[in-house]
Amino acid sequence: MDKNIAAELDKAMKETILLISYANEDNINKIPFKGSWTAAQTARHLVKAGNGMAEMFSTEAPKANRAADEKAAELKGILLDFDLKMESPGFIVPEEKQYSKDELITETDRIRKEITEVLKTARLDEIPETEDDNPLKGYTKLELLYFAVYHTQRHNRQITNILNAL
C-alpha cells in the first residue's frame, strides 16, 4: 500500500478537526449565504461519508482485474475542481440541526483513528461490495482511499470559506 496516500487522509482529517476546533461555537451552525451548508453540516457530511469506511477497507473483497489506482487521477480532477458544483447523495446529506463542536471533533477523530489502523493491513487492490445506488460502486479500495482524501480536502476548503464568510 502507498503509505503516502494514507498519511494524506490522516492529515486531511486532522485539518477538519482543527478547523472545527478553532471555529467559534456559534458560527459553526450559521449559514453564511443562501444555498450553503453550515461549517458544522459540512463536517457532519464528512462524518457520514467516513462512517463504515474502516469496515469497508478491512472486509475481504474480490481482487480488481485492473490497476488499483486507475481512476485516482479522475477522482482528483473532479473533487479538486472547486468551480464544479456537486449534489451530495442523499445518504450522506447532513441533517438540518444544531451541532456540537465536541461531537463533530470526537466523531471525526474516531473515524480517523479507525481508518488509520485498518489501512495498516488493508488490501487496497480489491473492489468492495457497495449498494447499487452508491456513485462509487466499482471503485477499488485504493481509489476509495484517494476519494476520501480529495473529498476531505474539498470540504476542508469549503469549511474554511464558510467560516471566513461569517
Short mmCIF file of C-alpha atoms in Angstrom, two decimals:
data_model
loop_
_atom_site.label_atom_id
_atom_site.label_comp_id
_atom_site.label_asym_id
_atom_site.label_seq_id
_atom_site.Cartn_x
_atom_site.Cartn_y
_atom_site.Cartn_z
CA MET A 1 0.00 0.00 0.00
CA ASP A 2 1.07 3.55 -0.70
CA LYS A 3 1.73 4.92 2.79
CA ASN A 4 1.73 8.48 1.42
CA ILE A 5 -1.94 8.45 0.48
CA ALA A 6 -2.88 7.02 3.88
CA ALA A 7 -0.84 9.80 5.51
CA GLU A 8 -2.64 12.36 3.31
CA LEU A 9 -6.01 11.17 4.59
CA ASP A 10 -4.81 11.35 8.19
CA LYS A 11 -3.52 14.89 7.56
CA ALA A 12 -6.77 15.99 5.88
CA MET A 13 -8.91 14.61 8.69
CA LYS A 14 -6.72 16.29 11.30
CA GLU A 15 -7.22 19.54 9.37
CA THR A 16 -11.01 19.06 9.59
CA ILE A 17 -10.66 18.63 13.35
CA LEU A 18 -8.54 21.78 13.63
CA LEU A 19 -10.92 23.85 11.51
CA ILE A 20 -13.88 22.89 13.71
CA SER A 21 -11.81 23.22 16.90
CA TYR A 22 -10.77 26.78 16.12
CA ALA A 23 -14.19 27.89 14.93
CA ASN A 24 -16.47 29.88 17.18
CA GLU A 25 -19.15 27.55 18.61
CA ASP A 26 -21.91 29.92 17.45
CA ASN A 27 -20.52 30.31 13.94
CA ILE A 28 -20.29 26.62 13.07
CA ASN A 29 -24.08 26.42 12.87
CA LYS A 30 -24.63 29.65 10.89
CA ILE A 31 -25.46 29.62 7.19
CA PRO A 32 -23.08 32.12 5.55
CA PHE A 33 -25.09 32.62 2.35
CA LYS A 34 -28.14 31.26 0.56
CA GLY A 35 -27.79 27.68 -0.63
CA SER A 36 -24.83 26.88 1.62
CA TRP A 37 -24.41 24.35 4.35
CA THR A 38 -23.06 25.48 7.69
CA ALA A 39 -19.50 24.58 8.69
CA ALA A 40 -20.99 22.04 11.10
CA GLN A 41 -23.16 20.47 8.39
CA THR A 42 -20.12 20.19 6.14
CA ALA A 43 -18.18 18.45 8.91
CA ARG A 44 -21.19 16.19 9.55
CA HIS A 45 -21.26 15.32 5.84
CA LEU A 46 -17.64 14.18 6.14
CA VAL A 47 -18.52 12.11 9.22
CA LYS A 48 -21.41 10.46 7.39
CA ALA A 49 -19.16 9.74 4.39
CA GLY A 50 -16.46 8.31 6.66
CA ASN A 51 -18.71 6.07 8.75
CA GLY A 52 -18.21 2.47 7.71
CA MET A 53 -15.03 3.15 5.73
CA ALA A 54 -12.82 1.27 8.18
CA GLU A 55 -15.07 -1.76 7.91
CA MET A 56 -15.09 -1.48 4.12
CA PHE A 57 -11.27 -1.32 4.00
CA SER A 58 -10.96 -4.35 6.28
CA THR A 59 -13.59 -6.58 4.67
CA GLU A 60 -12.26 -9.08 2.15
CA ALA A 61 -13.49 -8.44 -1.39
CA PRO A 62 -12.77 -9.59 -4.94
CA LYS A 63 -9.44 -8.50 -6.37
CA ALA A 64 -9.61 -5.96 -9.20
CA ASN A 65 -8.56 -7.04 -12.68
CA ARG A 66 -7.05 -3.62 -13.42
CA ALA A 67 -4.60 -1.20 -11.85
CA ALA A 68 -5.84 -0.40 -8.34
CA ASP A 69 -5.30 3.33 -8.84
CA GLU A 70 -6.61 3.56 -12.42
CA LYS A 71 -9.36 6.07 -11.56
CA ALA A 72 -7.46 8.07 -8.91
CA ALA A 73 -6.46 10.92 -11.24
CA GLU A 74 -10.06 11.20 -12.49
CA LEU A 75 -11.30 11.50 -8.89
CA LYS A 76 -8.71 14.17 -8.15
CA GLY A 77 -9.72 16.13 -11.25
CA ILE A 78 -13.37 16.11 -10.24
CA LEU A 79 -13.12 16.63 -6.48
CA LEU A 80 -10.42 19.28 -6.53
CA ASP A 81 -12.16 21.29 -9.26
CA PHE A 82 -13.60 23.91 -6.93
CA ASP A 83 -15.61 25.53 -9.72
CA LEU A 84 -17.60 22.32 -10.11
CA LYS A 85 -20.77 22.27 -8.01
CA MET A 86 -21.92 18.85 -6.88
CA GLU A 87 -25.00 17.34 -5.31
CA SER A 88 -24.43 15.01 -2.37
CA PRO A 89 -26.02 11.57 -2.43
CA GLY A 90 -28.96 11.57 -0.03
CA PHE A 91 -27.46 9.07 2.38
CA ILE A 92 -24.65 11.48 3.35
CA VAL A 93 -26.60 14.74 3.35
CA PRO A 94 -26.25 16.30 6.81
CA GLU A 95 -29.30 16.75 8.98
CA GLU A 96 -30.59 20.30 9.49
CA LYS A 97 -29.96 20.83 13.19
CA GLN A 98 -27.63 22.48 15.67
CA TYR A 99 -24.36 20.56 16.00
CA SER A 100 -21.93 20.40 18.88
CA LYS A 101 -18.29 21.14 18.09
CA ASP A 102 -17.17 18.48 20.56
CA GLU A 103 -19.34 15.77 18.97
CA LEU A 104 -18.11 16.60 15.47
CA ILE A 105 -14.50 16.56 16.63
CA THR A 106 -14.95 13.30 18.55
CA GLU A 107 -16.67 11.55 15.63
CA THR A 108 -14.12 12.77 13.07
CA ASP A 109 -11.23 11.67 15.27
CA ARG A 110 -12.83 8.26 15.91
CA ILE A 111 -13.20 7.66 12.17
CA ARG A 112 -9.65 8.92 11.54
CA LYS A 113 -8.19 6.52 14.09
CA GLU A 114 -10.25 3.55 12.86
CA ILE A 115 -9.26 4.11 9.24
CA THR A 116 -5.60 4.72 10.10
CA GLU A 117 -5.44 1.42 11.99
CA VAL A 118 -7.21 -0.63 9.33
CA LEU A 119 -5.11 0.80 6.49
CA LYS A 120 -2.01 -0.79 8.02
CA THR A 121 -3.14 -4.17 6.70
CA ALA A 122 -5.83 -3.36 4.11
CA ARG A 123 -5.70 -4.98 0.68
CA LEU A 124 -6.37 -1.96 -1.48
CA ASP A 125 -6.43 -3.79 -4.81
CA GLU A 126 -9.87 -5.20 -4.03
CA ILE A 127 -13.26 -3.90 -5.15
CA PRO A 128 -15.60 -3.80 -2.15
CA GLU A 129 -19.30 -4.58 -2.25
CA THR A 130 -21.39 -1.40 -2.34
CA GLU A 131 -25.04 -0.58 -2.78
CA ASP A 132 -26.22 -0.21 -6.38
CA ASP A 133 -27.12 3.46 -5.82
CA ASN A 134 -23.65 4.31 -4.47
CA PRO A 135 -21.87 6.55 -7.00
CA LEU A 136 -18.57 4.88 -6.05
CA LYS A 137 -19.68 1.36 -6.90
CA GLY A 138 -16.93 -0.50 -8.76
CA TYR A 139 -14.03 1.53 -7.39
CA THR A 140 -11.10 -0.23 -5.75
CA LYS A 141 -10.30 0.31 -2.09
CA LEU A 142 -7.24 2.32 -3.14
CA GLU A 143 -9.40 4.58 -5.33
CA LEU A 144 -11.83 4.96 -2.44
CA LEU A 145 -8.92 5.99 -0.25
CA TYR A 146 -7.96 8.61 -2.84
CA PHE A 147 -11.62 9.68 -2.95
CA ALA A 148 -11.63 10.10 0.85
CA VAL A 149 -8.52 12.29 0.68
CA TYR A 150 -9.79 14.54 -2.11
CA HIS A 151 -13.32 14.66 -0.69
CA THR A 152 -12.00 15.72 2.72
CA GLN A 153 -9.67 18.31 1.17
CA ARG A 154 -12.55 19.71 -0.89
CA HIS A 155 -14.77 20.09 2.14
CA ASN A 156 -11.98 21.48 4.34
CA ARG A 157 -11.72 24.27 1.78
CA GLN A 158 -15.49 24.68 1.95
CA ILE A 159 -15.42 24.86 5.77
CA THR A 160 -12.68 27.50 5.58
CA ASN A 161 -14.69 29.55 3.08
CA ILE A 162 -17.85 29.28 5.17
CA LEU A 163 -16.10 30.38 8.36
CA ASN A 164 -14.36 33.24 6.55
CA ALA A 165 -17.72 34.46 5.20
CA LEU A 166 -19.23 34.80 8.68
#
